[in-house]
């Protein structure tokens, strides 16, 4: 084993000192010259990965312009192609932060001796060396960002490595995020930093274990290489460590992949790089449907006209997207940057940037510090996803007539979202036998009560599983439930004014003196919101903690009375009440997580990692692999005493956030 570690140490040193080998031999599929291939170290733990890079065979790949080796990463328009060749840029002293073995198991990889695994992961998952058969490339796509068409975007900080075929007959695309510049990096450096990479790594895995469709993250590798970032856009930049995340998915093709054919936009004037290339649009549709929707392809294999096939494809994308965002809403997940280029064509949660989970329930919660207008608030996510599907429908024309696409969207999205959302909410409330029309109203009133009392979203749902279904004194339960409501101090912090009083006064004067100019500035919504904050803050100043507690108790009493009445209907004609109660609690525990990736938990892990301690990242990763409480599993695995001890140790991870967490500012990087 010592000789193995020494061999990898030598490989690592060689990867740090030698320049990147760009010898890309065209035509495809050979990604490197024989000299470059000979220079790559030989993997052992990863030797079983078998690449078959179908996307690069099925879709057009740009022929790189002539020039020196670094021409591959020169920013440029990429017309008439879906991919451009790329090459990861080496990092100084790559170091493994963490591995997700459940994600890597998708590739057929198993845990081995720690030193062997860490050495190979650091070398190959940093991009310092290429696995045999890998063909690094960057994907070309466009996108509507914050509602405006931005033109060509593409993989500016991510690289397709290739597609691994497993013994189980599955195919997984591997991607390195943060591996260096590509033709789509524009003026950026193609790098990601430790804080944003840890957040993406942890959240990708957290979402999977919550049961939400998502891309996966197999590894997080940091380094001694640095880039400069102005984290808060306040003129105080600092150096941060370059970090790479290994991402895994069936495909990373997205809505924006089909927008490369868009003609000049009427508002921005920007156009896609492949305007007029309907032949490529046809290629992409054929590839996506045959590869990822084979049942649709098979059902329409005899059709000479592909319109119905394409309609069935768009219908299924619409349904998957509606179900995905319904799942988000049910766990309080906010994506933060729901641009069309961040929407997966196979209905996965993709591109974790400034995301966040709700702590205090607030339907207008904004998790992205850059979202000044609140376009991507928690409550707006379903309609934003529907808007993005509208843009996909426009991008598929003429292969899918727009009128047909819009009819499918109108018919499917809202109904599928509401059906899935209410189905999930019934399970969260333990309504497992009878479905009533009034259930939607009960859920709406619950959320309203949570909003009015500042209740913690996750913990409130989790605690409802212990609500006594039989009529009894609920004083103790009410005390525990209201402990999850925001304190007066928290509310004052949450609703503190955002504008300088003089600025607000000037805006109000402008609104009165020159309404036309005020409307042009486009800050009416911000001013209205600020006035609401000032009014709310004023009411809070006149409130005592005891009065707040009394109000919260009364509000929860009212809703719990309705909930108990609904439970009474649920258990009508139930022969074995104890069995019904046990089933109810079991289903509630299976649908209400005890642990989510709260911002303060991620921040604690990030701060430890920035000081060279990766143990908290690994501890949190392990915790998030079991977000749902299961007394049986915990007891069977560890015994009653150890299970109780573990529960005590983990309780801090399920606590409402400390006051300092309200000041956390999350941005893209």
CSV table of C-alpha atoms in Angstrom, one decimal, residues 157-158 175-178 192-208 214-220 243-248 252 254 333 335 342 349-355 597 602 606 621 624 669:
chain,number,residue,atom,x,y,z
A,157,UNK,CA,-17.4,26.6,-15.5
A,158,UNK,CA,-18.2,23.0,-16.1
A,175,UNK,CA,-19.1,16.5,-15.3
A,176,UNK,CA,-16.5,18.6,-13.5
A,177,UNK,CA,-17.7,21.9,-12.2
A,178,UNK,CA,-15.0,24.5,-11.7
A,192,UNK,CA,-15.6,27.7,-8.5
A,193,UNK,CA,-14.5,28.2,-4.9
A,194,UNK,CA,-14.7,26.2,-1.7
A,195,UNK,CA,-17.8,27.7,-0.2
A,196,UNK,CA,-20.0,27.4,-3.3
A,197,UNK,CA,-18.7,24.0,-4.1
A,198,UNK,CA,-19.4,22.6,-0.6
A,199,UNK,CA,-22.9,24.0,-0.8
A,200,UNK,CA,-23.5,22.3,-4.2
A,201,UNK,CA,-22.0,19.1,-3.2
A,202,UNK,CA,-24.0,18.8,0.0
A,203,UNK,CA,-27.3,20.0,-1.4
A,204,UNK,CA,-27.1,17.7,-4.5
A,205,UNK,CA,-26.9,14.7,-2.1
A,206,UNK,CA,-29.4,16.1,0.4
A,207,UNK,CA,-32.0,16.5,-2.3
A,208,UNK,CA,-31.6,13.0,-3.5
A,214,UNK,CA,-31.8,15.8,-8.8
A,215,UNK,CA,-28.4,15.6,-10.3
A,216,UNK,CA,-25.8,14.0,-8.0
A,217,UNK,CA,-22.5,15.0,-6.6
A,218,UNK,CA,-19.8,12.3,-6.3
A,219,UNK,CA,-16.8,14.3,-5.0
A,220,UNK,CA,-15.6,17.7,-3.9
A,243,UNK,CA,-12.5,23.8,-5.9
A,244,UNK,CA,-14.1,21.2,-8.2
A,245,UNK,CA,-17.3,19.2,-7.9
A,246,UNK,CA,-17.8,15.9,-9.7
A,247,UNK,CA,-21.4,15.9,-10.9
A,248,UNK,CA,-23.4,12.9,-12.1
A,252,UNK,CA,-27.0,17.9,-18.3
A,254,UNK,CA,-31.4,21.8,-20.3
A,333,UNK,CA,-36.6,24.4,-1.0
A,335,UNK,CA,-33.7,27.2,-6.1
A,342,UNK,CA,-30.9,26.0,-15.1
A,349,UNK,CA,-33.0,19.8,-10.0
A,350,UNK,CA,-29.9,21.2,-11.6
A,351,UNK,CA,-27.2,23.9,-10.9
A,352,UNK,CA,-27.2,24.6,-7.2
A,353,UNK,CA,-26.1,28.2,-6.8
A,354,UNK,CA,-27.6,30.6,-4.2
A,355,UNK,CA,-30.3,28.1,-3.1
A,597,UNK,CA,-29.3,21.5,4.7
A,602,UNK,CA,-23.7,24.6,5.5
A,606,UNK,CA,-17.7,25.8,5.1
A,621,UNK,CA,-23.0,14.6,4.4
A,624,UNK,CA,-28.2,14.2,5.2
A,669,UNK,CA,-19.8,32.2,-7.4
